[in-house]
Each structure stands twice: as C-alpha cells, then as structure tokens.
Amino acid sequence: MGEKLIPMIENEVVKLTQELIRIPSHKHTENRESAVAEFIYNYCKDNGLEVKYQDVEGLRRNVIAKLRGTGTGKTLILNGHIDTVPPYEMNFDPFSADIVDGYVQGRGANDMKGAVACMITAMLNIKKEGKLLGGDIILTAAVGEEEKSDGTEYVVKSGIKADGAIVGEPSNYGYALGHRGLEWLEIKIEGKIAHGGIPELGINAISKAAKLIRKIEDELMPKLKLRQNEWMGPSVMNFGFIKGGTQPSSVADSCVIQIDRRYLPEENVESVIKEYQDIIDTISKEDPEFKAEIIRMDSNLMDEFDHAPLIAQPNSDIAETVYDVLKDFNKKEPNIEKRRGWTDAGVLSTYGKIPTVVTGPGDLKYSHAKDEKIPVIDLINYVEIYTKIAKKFCN
C-alpha cells in the first residue's frame, strides 16, 4: 500500500476507537459481540459511569451506561451498535486499527465503533466537568444491528424511556430525520424437471421467474417511483439474488428470487407483500403452469418487531437541537440525508416512541468496505458535537 503511518495522536477517543476495532465482533466470531461488550462495560465502570448488561441471547449482551442529571431536564439516548459485518477480503489487517494518513483503519471503524467511542468519550467529558446536566444521558451499546437488530429491540422491550435519541451512524457532518423501512422477501417458483433434450415435457422455473421479473419491472417499479417522502426519498426495491435449476442438461424445476424492499411510512409489511402476491395471482390466472410462493426471509426477521421506517419529526426538540449544533459547528446549513439505509433508529422511533435523529462521525461510503476507515478529525469533532447536543438538549 505504500502509506506512511502518521504519529499516534494522543486522544482518548482515538485510542478507544482503536481498542474497540481490535476486538472482533462479527457473526463468525465466537460469542459474537460478548468480548467487545465486556470491554465497554469495564471501560465505562472504571471511568465512573453507572453501567449494566442486558442479556440478549446467550453471552451476547447490550451495555447500558448512564450519566445521571438532576432530574430537571430531558433524557437523551445515545445509541450505537457494537457488532460489525465480517472482514471479508479487506485491503489491510481488519483488526490492527492502524492510523494511516489521518484515518483509523479497520473493520467497524466507520460502522460504527468510532461513533460508540465518541459517545462514551462525550459522556466522560461532561462527567469530568463536574456540573450535572438537568437530564440523564443513556448510552445503549447494542448487539446485532447488522442482522436482526435484536439488541435495540431488547432495549425498547425493556421499557426504556427518553425524550430524544441519537443513532450514531456515519453522516459526514449531516443528519437524517427519516429513513425507509426494510423487508427482505424470497419468491420460490416451482417448475417440473425434464431432460434437456425434451424440454417440452418439463416446466422451466427459470423461464417462469423471468416472466415474473418482467411483470414486476413493468407494473410495480413505476408505481414505487411515484411514492415519495420528503425525508426519505422514493419507495424502492432491488432484485438481489436469483438461483435456479441444477445443471444445463435439465429443465429447471425450481427458481428462487430474493428481493430487498425499502418502504415508506404509508406502506407496511402486509401491503408490500400484497403487491407481489397480486402480480403472482395475475400471472397464475393467465398461466396455469405458473406456481410461486412468497416468504419473508428469516435472516431479516426480528423477534417481534419489523424493520420499520424512521418517521421524521422535524419539529421535535432533538431534531431542532441537532440542527442548531450542526449548523453552528459547520458554519453553514447541515445536509439532511434523505436516502440512507436502515438503522436502529427505526426501532427506537416506531416502537419506543422516542423522537430520533441519525448523526455520527465518518462517511457512509466506507461502511462495509474493503478499505473501511474513519477520519481521526471526525472522531475528535464528534465528541464535541455530541457533548454540545447533550448539554443543549438535557438542560
């Protein structure tokens, strides 16, 4: 790579980010997030924060840390997930956490151990100042966001209460007031196997799948483009995976299509599924040989909740506070992200009934990337940003 390491920057948030990156917490790690949760628990405890575990699944635990106020102000949740995607084939050691050309490198640097480090450091900075805020600050370091969001679902089910929340996903000094809901669907098309030399004796499931795809593209996708939300952009879908048949010399007796569907607040899981089912029913009437079944993909199912949208509340106290702080920090109007991916903010806002805003250090383009990294300056700046947000909101 030929890049020179810059000198280690003596800053608590940078060092904490590095320590978190060096502890793998992806789905192929034994006990998943348990080791990084233990580190965060001990770090918060050793630095004088109230801290406890929430047992989510086996040894997988959320960490809940609190900095109490006087009880006269609003309570703020700082939410960050402590799992990452696997390292895949990264361009450097995913767990070395080296600092190169002003960036901390490694899996989870950007998504989102850097943000968790900023949140913890902001809380400790406020604590060290020795002046109590009016309201409490609660860190919810949650497991499982990259898969079923079982960590933040557990946080909400525990009955947590707050007046506002921030989810620290990378935002490039902007913020998001809303984002779309997420549903993964699998459509199984049934055919009939036959020898490739006499295909007329079979029913080709791949051909039937092609008919379905064309009809979805012609009839449903144009409708989705017309559905727009001021804070989220359009309703969208993507064909992400297809597999059919067994070998070239056999008529394919099955074909599977997997769909990613991002939906708006006026839609829901039932209405999303119905639109695909209606197309399947129409084709079935036209073609008696067409047989297809829709299922919700287990890999995207939460325990009880759905991956609901983050419904924008632009006039909420937390939205106005984030806007004011970012505008003052940036010395210009902060960018509002309107097409970002799904986050745990959807759970906090929809099911927890907590007004929630997404803002955090880093740039979304580095999330899940082979060169995942986060600017050192972003880490330092977001400690300041979170500190200002907490002081303004909680008082």
Coordinates of N, CA and C in Angstrom, one line a residue, residues 76-81 112 115 119 140 145 152 164-171 175-176 179 310 318 340 342-349 355-361 382 386:
L76 N -31.7 11.9 27.2 CA -31.2 11.6 25.9 C -30.5 10.2 25.8
I77 N -30.9 9.5 24.8 CA -30.3 8.2 24.5 C -29.2 8.4 23.4
L78 N -28.1 7.9 23.6 CA -27.0 7.8 22.6 C -26.9 6.3 22.2
N79 N -27.3 6.0 21.0 CA -27.4 4.6 20.6 C -26.4 4.2 19.5
G80 N -25.6 3.2 19.7 CA -24.7 2.7 18.7 C -24.6 1.2 18.8
H81 N -24.4 0.5 17.7 CA -24.3 -0.9 17.7 C -22.8 -1.3 17.7
M112 N -19.8 0.8 13.5 CA -19.8 2.1 14.0 C -19.1 2.2 15.4
A115 N -18.2 5.8 16.4 CA -19.3 6.6 17.0 C -19.5 6.2 18.4
M119 N -19.4 8.7 21.7 CA -20.5 8.8 22.6 C -20.0 8.6 24.1
T140 N -26.7 3.3 24.9 CA -27.2 2.0 24.6 C -26.3 1.4 23.5
E145 N -27.2 -5.2 15.1 CA -27.8 -4.3 14.2 C -27.6 -4.8 12.7
T152 N -31.2 -3.6 19.9 CA -32.0 -2.4 20.2 C -33.5 -2.8 20.3
G164 N -35.5 12.0 23.7 CA -34.9 12.0 22.4 C -33.8 11.0 22.3
A165 N -33.4 10.7 21.1 CA -32.3 9.7 20.9 C -31.5 10.1 19.6
I166 N -30.3 9.8 19.7 CA -29.4 9.9 18.5 C -28.8 8.5 18.2
V167 N -28.9 8.1 17.0 CA -28.2 6.9 16.5 C -27.0 7.4 15.7
G168 N -25.8 6.9 16.0 CA -24.5 7.4 15.5 C -24.0 6.9 14.3
E169 N -24.9 6.5 13.3 CA -24.4 6.0 12.0 C -23.6 7.1 11.3
P170 N -22.6 6.8 10.5 CA -21.8 7.8 9.8 C -22.7 8.7 8.9
S171 N -22.5 10.0 9.1 CA -23.3 11.0 8.4 C -22.6 12.2 7.7
Y175 N -27.2 14.9 8.9 CA -28.1 14.2 9.7 C -29.3 13.7 8.9
A176 N -29.9 12.7 9.5 CA -31.1 12.1 8.9 C -32.3 12.2 9.9
H179 N -35.9 7.6 7.6 CA -35.4 6.6 6.6 C -36.5 5.6 6.4
L310 N -37.9 5.0 10.1 CA -37.7 6.1 11.0 C -38.6 7.2 10.5
I318 N -35.3 17.1 19.8 CA -34.0 16.6 19.5 C -33.6 16.9 18.0
R340 N -30.8 7.3 3.1 CA -29.8 6.5 3.8 C -30.4 5.1 4.1
W342 N -31.2 1.5 6.3 CA -31.9 1.3 7.6 C -31.0 1.3 8.8
T343 N -31.5 1.8 9.9 CA -30.8 1.9 11.1 C -31.7 1.5 12.3
D344 N -31.0 1.3 13.5 CA -31.8 1.0 14.7 C -32.7 2.2 15.1
A345 N -32.6 3.4 14.4 CA -33.4 4.5 14.7 C -34.9 4.1 14.4
G346 N -35.1 3.2 13.5 CA -36.5 2.8 13.2 C -37.1 2.1 14.3
V347 N -36.4 1.4 15.1 CA -36.9 0.7 16.2 C -37.2 1.6 17.4
L348 N -36.2 2.5 17.6 CA -36.4 3.5 18.7 C -37.6 4.4 18.5
S349 N -37.8 4.8 17.3 CA -38.8 5.8 17.0 C -40.2 5.1 16.8
P355 N -38.5 10.3 19.8 CA -38.1 11.1 18.6 C -36.6 10.8 18.4
T356 N -36.2 10.5 17.2 CA -34.8 10.0 17.0 C -34.2 10.7 15.7
V357 N -32.9 11.0 15.8 CA -32.2 11.6 14.7 C -30.9 10.7 14.5
V358 N -30.5 10.6 13.3 CA -29.3 9.9 12.9 C -28.2 10.9 12.6
T359 N -27.1 10.9 13.4 CA -25.9 11.6 13.0 C -24.7 11.0 13.7
G360 N -23.6 11.0 13.0 CA -22.4 10.3 13.6 C -21.1 10.6 12.7
P361 N -20.0 10.3 13.2 CA -18.7 10.5 12.5 C -18.6 9.6 11.4
Y382 N -16.7 14.8 16.7 CA -18.0 14.3 17.1 C -18.1 14.2 18.6
Y386 N -21.4 15.7 20.0 CA -22.3 15.0 21.0 C -22.3 15.7 22.3

